């Protein structure tokens, strides 16, 4: 008989109204003749009532006000932080600009600037030379390459305009907006 | 639902006063969870404040197809978990099915308290505080907040079977404990 008693889980679910119709009937039939399970059920019913009784939470009556105060302080602090950021950004930008203006007026800068241009263009010149030699070797006129580039670029452009472009083209255009 | 939406939109725009309504409606929910998960009384109020600040700051992420109570409970539960982790307080959530939990010395009822605690509620609270935190939390959500198994699953991220198992074991433990500690006739009154 011991094996046929209602399980504690089922008794609890019965108390909490969590059992289906079929199980409910089985439990109720068993309870009619089993005093032991009735006793257990009574305990669980009392426990459930006791558990459902609300507890004293001792909430500070100023609780909501304290939270609101903290929230407002947080917001103010963040706003101040943002302004501080803007002001600091503007100030450092201004300082940089002034420094740059002063710097461009020095003789040192004038010389440096000229040197930079010359050095920067030297490898470019070399590359172009190398490129035309290469083209001459495989017997293609530079004009053909130029034409092909123009066609390719206009294709990319049309593709972008008509919104049929693939993701990598989109990415390319995003990163190199100069293309369109 | 629409009222809630209007209210939340107001709050998102920075209306902190509108947030007072949310606090009034869900204060007990948050305090229930924190009270049962955090033993240090002096830490509880700060944790509840932090929970509501988190709620305020994350309100724009709230999905309206969810229940606000479940969402807030989730934030409170997670916040308490972080607190417990920081304090290295175990949850005992990996307790094996037949495992029994012992009362901690600090949870024992002192003779003075014993005579003071004449009513069932106080005795029950003592017994509940001796249970593993995970058990207390689930008992609280089910019995004090009247949440469904599914809502408890959403809050705790535990499987439904585990939630039920913890509930069954917690209730059985409480029943056995209260029956064995006190004379049977006067336990529930
Ligand atoms: Zn029986």
Short mmCIF file of C-alpha atoms and ligand atoms in Angstrom, two decimals:
data_model
loop_
_atom_site.label_atom_id
_atom_site.label_comp_id
_atom_site.label_asym_id
_atom_site.label_seq_id
_atom_site.Cartn_x
_atom_site.Cartn_y
_atom_site.Cartn_z
CA UNK A 1 0.00 0.00 0.00
CA UNK A 2 2.88 2.33 0.87
CA UNK A 3 3.78 2.69 -2.80
CA UNK A 4 0.31 3.83 -3.72
CA UNK A 5 0.21 6.94 -1.56
CA UNK A 6 0.00 10.27 -3.34
CA UNK A 7 3.44 11.76 -3.90
CA UNK A 8 4.37 14.95 -2.05
CA UNK A 9 4.76 16.73 -5.36
CA UNK A 10 1.23 15.76 -6.41
CA UNK A 11 -0.23 16.75 -3.04
CA UNK A 12 1.42 20.15 -3.32
CA UNK A 13 0.25 20.69 -6.86
CA UNK A 14 -3.25 19.64 -5.81
CA UNK A 15 -3.19 22.30 -3.10
CA UNK A 16 -1.96 24.93 -5.56
CA UNK A 17 -4.52 23.97 -8.21
CA UNK A 18 -1.80 22.94 -10.64
CA UNK A 19 -3.15 19.45 -11.48
CA UNK A 20 -5.27 18.48 -14.46
CA UNK A 21 -8.78 17.05 -14.28
CA UNK A 22 -7.70 13.40 -14.56
CA UNK A 23 -5.06 13.61 -11.86
CA UNK A 24 -7.39 15.54 -9.62
CA UNK A 25 -9.93 12.72 -9.75
CA UNK A 26 -7.31 10.09 -8.92
CA UNK A 27 -6.06 12.14 -5.97
CA UNK A 28 -9.56 12.78 -4.64
CA UNK A 29 -10.49 9.12 -4.89
CA UNK A 30 -7.35 8.18 -2.91
CA UNK A 31 -7.99 10.84 -0.29
CA UNK A 32 -11.43 9.41 0.43
CA UNK A 33 -10.00 6.27 2.00
CA UNK A 34 -6.45 7.27 3.04
CA UNK A 35 -6.23 9.15 6.31
CA UNK A 36 -2.45 9.42 6.07
CA UNK A 37 -2.56 11.35 2.80
CA UNK A 38 -5.42 13.49 4.14
CA UNK A 39 -3.17 14.43 7.03
CA UNK A 40 -0.30 15.31 4.67
CA UNK A 41 -2.68 17.31 2.53
CA UNK A 42 -3.87 19.26 5.56
CA UNK A 43 -0.26 20.13 6.39
CA UNK A 44 0.45 21.32 2.86
CA UNK A 45 -2.75 23.37 2.80
CA UNK A 46 -1.79 25.09 6.03
CA UNK A 47 1.74 25.62 4.77
CA UNK A 48 0.46 27.14 1.55
CA UNK A 49 -1.78 29.56 3.45
CA UNK A 50 1.13 30.54 5.67
CA UNK A 51 3.46 30.98 2.68
CA UNK A 52 0.93 33.19 0.90
CA UNK A 53 0.68 35.52 3.88
CA UNK A 54 2.64 38.67 3.03
CA UNK A 55 5.71 39.51 5.06
CA UNK A 56 6.67 42.76 6.72
CA UNK A 57 9.21 44.30 4.36
CA UNK A 58 10.09 47.33 6.50
CA UNK A 59 10.33 49.62 3.50
CA UNK A 60 11.73 53.04 4.29
CA UNK A 61 8.89 55.55 3.63
CA UNK A 62 11.40 57.80 1.83
CA UNK A 63 12.58 55.00 -0.43
CA UNK A 64 11.06 56.36 -3.68
CA UNK A 65 12.32 59.87 -2.95
CA UNK A 66 15.85 58.61 -2.35
CA UNK A 67 15.84 56.73 -5.65
CA UNK A 68 14.45 59.76 -7.52
CA UNK A 69 17.10 61.95 -5.94
CA UNK A 70 19.83 59.54 -7.05
CA UNK A 71 18.38 59.37 -10.56
CA UNK A 72 18.27 63.13 -10.91
CA UNK A 73 21.83 63.42 -9.58
CA UNK A 74 22.95 60.79 -12.13
CA UNK A 75 21.26 62.64 -14.99
CA UNK A 76 22.73 65.98 -13.92
CA UNK A 77 26.17 64.45 -13.60
CA UNK A 78 25.91 62.90 -17.04
CA UNK A 79 24.72 66.19 -18.55
CA UNK A 80 27.61 68.02 -16.88
CA UNK A 81 29.98 65.32 -18.12
CA UNK A 82 28.75 65.80 -21.68
CA UNK A 83 29.20 69.58 -21.51
CA UNK A 84 32.62 69.15 -20.01
CA UNK A 85 33.48 66.87 -22.92
CA UNK A 86 32.25 69.38 -25.49
CA UNK A 87 34.08 72.28 -23.85
CA UNK A 88 37.29 70.29 -23.52
CA UNK A 89 37.00 69.22 -27.17
CA UNK A 90 36.45 72.78 -28.37
CA UNK A 91 39.29 74.13 -26.25
CA UNK A 92 41.79 71.56 -27.41
CA UNK A 93 40.67 72.08 -31.01
CA UNK A 94 41.21 75.79 -30.67
CA UNK A 95 44.65 75.36 -29.11
CA UNK A 96 45.63 72.97 -31.90
CA UNK A 97 44.43 75.42 -34.55
CA UNK A 98 46.38 78.31 -33.03
CA UNK A 99 49.48 76.15 -32.75
CA UNK A 100 49.09 75.10 -36.38
CA UNK A 101 48.72 78.69 -37.59
CA UNK A 102 51.79 79.76 -35.68
CA UNK A 103 53.70 76.75 -36.97
CA UNK A 104 52.82 77.41 -40.63
CA UNK A 105 54.34 80.85 -40.35
CA UNK A 106 57.78 79.55 -39.42
CA UNK A 107 60.56 79.19 -41.97
CA UNK A 108 61.14 75.65 -40.76
CA UNK A 109 57.63 74.70 -41.89
CA UNK A 110 58.04 76.33 -45.32
CA UNK A 111 61.13 74.25 -46.03
CA UNK A 112 59.60 71.10 -44.60
CA UNK A 113 56.47 71.52 -46.71
CA UNK A 114 58.41 71.78 -49.96
CA UNK A 115 60.54 68.79 -49.05
CA UNK A 116 57.49 66.72 -48.19
CA UNK A 117 55.81 67.33 -51.53
CA UNK A 118 58.90 66.39 -53.46
CA UNK A 119 59.49 63.22 -51.42
CA UNK A 120 55.85 62.18 -51.59
CA UNK A 121 55.69 62.45 -55.35
CA UNK A 122 58.93 60.65 -56.07
CA UNK A 123 57.63 57.06 -55.47
CA UNK A 124 54.43 57.94 -57.32
CA UNK A 125 56.44 58.97 -60.33
CA UNK A 126 58.45 55.76 -60.09
CA UNK A 127 55.25 53.66 -59.92
CA UNK A 128 53.80 55.31 -62.97
CA UNK A 129 57.00 54.71 -64.87
CA UNK A 130 57.05 51.07 -63.87
CA UNK A 131 53.39 50.70 -64.78
CA UNK A 132 53.76 52.11 -68.30
CA UNK A 133 56.80 49.94 -68.92
CA UNK A 134 54.73 46.93 -67.85
CA UNK A 135 51.90 47.90 -70.19
CA UNK A 136 54.29 48.38 -73.07
CA UNK A 137 55.66 44.91 -72.40
CA UNK A 138 52.24 43.22 -72.70
CA UNK A 139 51.33 45.50 -75.56
CA UNK A 140 48.32 47.37 -74.17
CA UNK A 141 47.88 51.06 -74.68
CA UNK A 142 47.40 53.07 -71.43
CA UNK A 143 44.28 54.58 -73.02
CA UNK A 144 42.62 51.15 -73.05
CA UNK A 145 43.24 50.77 -69.34
CA UNK A 146 41.87 54.26 -68.75
CA UNK A 147 38.72 53.46 -70.74
CA UNK A 148 38.22 50.18 -68.90
CA UNK A 149 38.56 51.98 -65.55
CA UNK A 150 35.98 54.56 -66.58
CA UNK A 151 33.53 51.80 -67.63
CA UNK A 152 34.09 49.89 -64.39
CA UNK A 153 33.62 52.99 -62.27
CA UNK A 154 30.42 53.98 -64.08
CA UNK A 155 29.18 50.41 -63.62
CA UNK A 156 29.80 50.66 -59.87
CA UNK A 157 28.09 54.02 -59.84
CA UNK A 158 25.02 52.75 -61.74
CA UNK A 159 24.96 49.73 -59.50
CA UNK A 160 24.89 51.99 -56.46
CA UNK A 161 22.22 54.25 -57.94
CA UNK A 162 19.90 51.40 -58.88
CA UNK A 163 20.39 49.81 -55.48
CA UNK A 164 21.28 46.39 -56.87
CA UNK A 165 24.77 46.48 -55.48
CA UNK A 166 26.18 43.67 -53.45
CA UNK A 167 27.36 44.15 -49.89
CA UNK A 168 31.05 44.47 -50.69
CA UNK A 169 30.36 47.28 -53.16
CA UNK A 170 28.25 49.00 -50.52
CA UNK A 171 31.12 48.66 -48.09
CA UNK A 172 33.56 49.96 -50.67
CA UNK A 173 31.44 53.01 -51.39
CA UNK A 174 30.94 53.63 -47.70
CA UNK A 175 34.67 53.53 -47.07
CA UNK A 176 35.66 55.40 -50.21
CA UNK A 177 32.84 57.87 -50.84
CA UNK A 178 35.09 59.60 -53.32
CA UNK A 179 34.22 56.79 -55.81
CA UNK A 180 30.78 58.23 -56.42
CA UNK B 1 -0.90 47.96 -21.54
CA UNK B 2 -1.27 51.25 -23.41
CA UNK B 3 -1.06 53.19 -20.17
CA UNK B 4 2.17 51.41 -19.37
CA UNK B 5 3.51 52.26 -22.83
CA UNK B 6 2.69 55.94 -22.44
CA UNK B 7 4.20 55.93 -18.96
CA UNK B 8 7.40 54.25 -20.12
CA UNK B 9 7.78 56.64 -23.04
CA UNK B 10 7.45 59.53 -20.61
CA UNK B 11 10.14 58.05 -18.41
CA UNK B 12 12.47 57.39 -21.33
CA UNK B 13 12.18 61.08 -22.25
CA UNK B 14 13.64 61.76 -18.80
CA UNK B 15 10.53 62.29 -16.69
CA UNK B 16 11.85 60.96 -13.39
CA UNK B 17 8.60 61.82 -11.60
CA UNK B 18 6.68 59.43 -13.85
CA UNK B 19 9.07 56.75 -12.63
CA UNK B 20 7.52 57.10 -9.18
CA UNK B 21 4.46 55.20 -10.46
CA UNK B 22 6.65 52.27 -11.51
CA UNK B 23 8.35 52.30 -8.12
CA UNK B 24 5.05 52.32 -6.26
CA UNK B 25 3.71 49.44 -8.33
CA UNK B 26 6.79 47.22 -8.17
CA UNK B 27 8.38 48.18 -4.88
CA UNK B 28 7.07 45.11 -3.05
CA UNK B 29 8.17 42.82 -5.87
CA UNK B 30 11.74 44.09 -5.69
CA UNK B 31 11.81 44.12 -1.89
CA UNK B 32 10.42 40.57 -1.73
CA UNK B 33 13.19 39.26 -3.96
CA UNK B 34 15.97 41.22 -2.30
CA UNK B 35 14.77 40.45 1.23
CA UNK B 36 14.76 36.73 0.54
CA UNK B 37 18.03 36.65 -1.39
CA UNK B 38 20.14 38.99 0.73
CA UNK B 39 20.65 38.16 4.40
CA UNK B 40 22.50 41.32 5.39
CA UNK B 41 19.67 43.66 6.39
CA UNK B 42 21.86 46.75 6.05
CA UNK B 43 22.64 45.95 2.39
CA UNK B 44 19.06 45.40 1.30
CA UNK B 45 17.89 48.96 0.82
CA UNK B 46 20.93 49.95 -1.24
CA UNK B 47 20.41 46.93 -3.45
CA UNK B 48 16.74 47.82 -3.97
CA UNK B 49 17.77 51.37 -4.90
CA UNK B 50 20.34 50.04 -7.37
CA UNK B 51 17.73 47.75 -8.90
CA UNK B 52 15.35 50.64 -9.58
CA UNK B 53 18.15 52.75 -11.00
CA UNK B 54 18.99 49.88 -13.33
CA UNK B 55 15.33 49.58 -14.27
CA UNK B 56 15.22 53.30 -15.07
CA UNK B 57 18.37 53.19 -17.16
CA UNK B 58 17.33 50.11 -19.12
CA UNK B 59 13.69 50.96 -19.66
CA UNK B 60 14.31 51.79 -23.32
CA UNK B 61 15.32 48.14 -23.83
CA UNK B 62 12.04 46.82 -22.42
CA UNK B 63 10.07 44.79 -24.98
CA UNK B 64 6.38 45.49 -24.69
CA UNK B 65 5.41 41.90 -25.45
CA UNK B 66 6.96 40.92 -22.10
CA UNK B 67 5.41 41.51 -18.71
CA UNK B 68 6.91 44.46 -16.85
CA UNK B 69 6.76 42.59 -13.54
CA UNK B 70 8.76 39.67 -14.94
CA UNK B 71 11.29 42.02 -16.50
CA UNK B 72 11.80 43.99 -13.28
CA UNK B 73 12.00 40.76 -11.25
CA UNK B 74 14.68 39.53 -13.64
CA UNK B 75 16.75 42.66 -13.06
CA UNK B 76 16.34 42.32 -9.28
CA UNK B 77 17.23 38.62 -9.38
CA UNK B 78 20.33 39.18 -11.53
CA UNK B 79 21.43 42.09 -9.38
CA UNK B 80 21.19 39.92 -6.26
CA UNK B 81 23.11 37.14 -8.02
CA UNK B 82 25.92 39.60 -8.78
CA UNK B 83 25.91 40.75 -5.17
CA UNK B 84 26.08 37.17 -3.90
CA UNK B 85 28.85 36.34 -6.31
CA UNK B 86 30.85 39.36 -5.20
CA UNK B 87 30.38 38.35 -1.55
CA UNK B 88 31.10 34.71 -2.44
CA UNK B 89 27.82 33.55 -0.94
CA UNK B 90 26.74 30.23 -2.45
CA UNK B 91 23.30 29.70 -3.95
CA UNK B 92 23.32 25.94 -3.38
CA UNK B 93 21.62 25.58 -6.72
CA UNK B 94 23.60 22.47 -7.53
CA UNK B 95 22.25 20.61 -4.51
CA UNK B 96 21.49 17.01 -5.42
CA UNK B 97 17.87 15.94 -5.39
CA UNK B 98 17.91 14.01 -2.15
CA UNK B 99 20.41 16.30 -0.49
CA UNK B 100 19.36 17.77 2.81
CA UNK B 101 20.45 21.18 3.91
CA UNK B 102 21.63 21.93 7.37
CA UNK B 103 20.72 25.01 9.33
CA UNK B 104 23.62 27.39 9.68
CA UNK B 105 24.52 28.23 13.29
CA UNK B 106 23.46 31.82 12.64
CA UNK B 107 20.04 30.69 11.51
CA UNK B 108 19.29 28.82 14.71
CA UNK B 109 16.49 30.23 16.76
CA UNK B 110 17.83 31.66 20.00
CA UNK B 111 15.88 31.00 23.25
CA UNK B 112 14.76 34.64 23.40
CA UNK B 113 13.57 34.53 19.83
CA UNK B 114 11.96 31.20 20.48
CA UNK B 115 9.62 32.66 23.06
CA UNK B 116 9.05 35.82 21.03
CA UNK B 117 8.09 33.95 17.91
CA UNK B 118 4.70 32.73 18.92
CA UNK B 119 3.05 33.20 15.56
CA UNK B 120 3.40 30.89 12.62
CA UNK B 121 4.58 33.62 10.24
CA UNK B 122 7.67 34.32 12.31
CA UNK B 123 8.49 30.63 12.68
CA UNK B 124 8.03 30.13 8.98
CA UNK B 125 10.32 33.07 8.19
CA UNK B 126 12.99 31.53 10.39
CA UNK B 127 12.69 28.23 8.60
CA UNK B 128 12.73 29.90 5.18
CA UNK B 129 15.89 31.83 6.00
CA UNK B 130 17.60 28.51 6.75
CA UNK B 131 16.93 27.25 3.22
CA UNK B 132 19.31 27.65 0.26
CA UNK B 133 18.87 31.04 -1.44
CA UNK B 134 17.63 29.58 -4.69
CA UNK B 135 14.83 27.76 -2.84
CA UNK B 136 13.79 30.87 -0.95
CA UNK B 137 13.68 32.91 -4.13
CA UNK B 138 11.45 30.47 -5.96
CA UNK B 139 9.14 30.05 -2.94
CA UNK B 140 8.88 33.86 -2.77
CA UNK B 141 8.10 34.34 -6.44
CA UNK B 142 5.49 31.60 -6.35
CA UNK B 143 3.75 32.33 -3.06
CA UNK B 144 4.25 36.03 -2.42
CA UNK B 145 4.20 37.28 -6.00
CA UNK B 146 1.85 34.55 -7.24
CA UNK B 147 3.92 33.96 -10.34
CA UNK B 148 3.46 31.00 -12.67
CA UNK B 149 6.13 28.35 -13.28
CA UNK B 150 6.75 29.93 -16.69
CA UNK B 151 7.34 33.38 -15.20
CA UNK B 152 9.76 31.93 -12.65
CA UNK B 153 11.58 30.16 -15.50
CA UNK B 154 11.93 33.50 -17.32
CA UNK B 155 13.27 35.25 -14.24
CA UNK B 156 15.72 32.62 -13.04
CA UNK B 157 16.63 31.01 -16.39
CA UNK B 158 16.29 27.62 -14.70
CA UNK B 159 14.54 24.80 -16.55
CA UNK B 160 10.88 24.34 -15.59
CA UNK B 161 11.63 20.89 -14.14
CA UNK B 162 14.22 22.42 -11.82
CA UNK B 163 11.88 25.19 -10.71
CA UNK B 164 9.19 22.63 -9.82
CA UNK B 165 11.70 20.35 -8.14
CA UNK B 166 13.03 23.18 -5.96
CA UNK B 167 9.49 24.22 -5.05
CA UNK B 168 8.49 20.67 -4.07
CA UNK B 169 11.62 20.08 -2.05
CA UNK B 170 11.39 23.46 -0.35
CA UNK B 171 7.76 22.94 0.69
CA UNK B 172 8.41 19.41 1.90
CA UNK B 173 11.44 20.56 3.86
CA UNK B 174 9.48 23.43 5.42
CA UNK B 175 6.60 21.16 6.35
CA UNK B 176 8.86 18.48 7.89
CA UNK B 177 10.92 21.07 9.67
CA UNK B 178 7.93 22.85 11.21
CA UNK B 179 6.28 19.59 12.21
CA UNK B 180 9.39 18.20 13.84
CA UNK B 181 10.28 21.42 15.65
CA UNK B 182 6.93 22.14 17.22
CA UNK B 183 4.06 20.16 18.64
CA UNK B 184 1.78 19.14 15.86
CA UNK B 185 -1.43 20.61 17.27
CA UNK B 186 -0.31 24.19 17.42
CA UNK B 187 1.99 24.56 14.43
CA UNK B 188 -0.24 26.23 11.90
CA UNK B 189 -2.13 28.65 14.10
ZN1 LIG C 1 -2.35 7.61 0.95
#
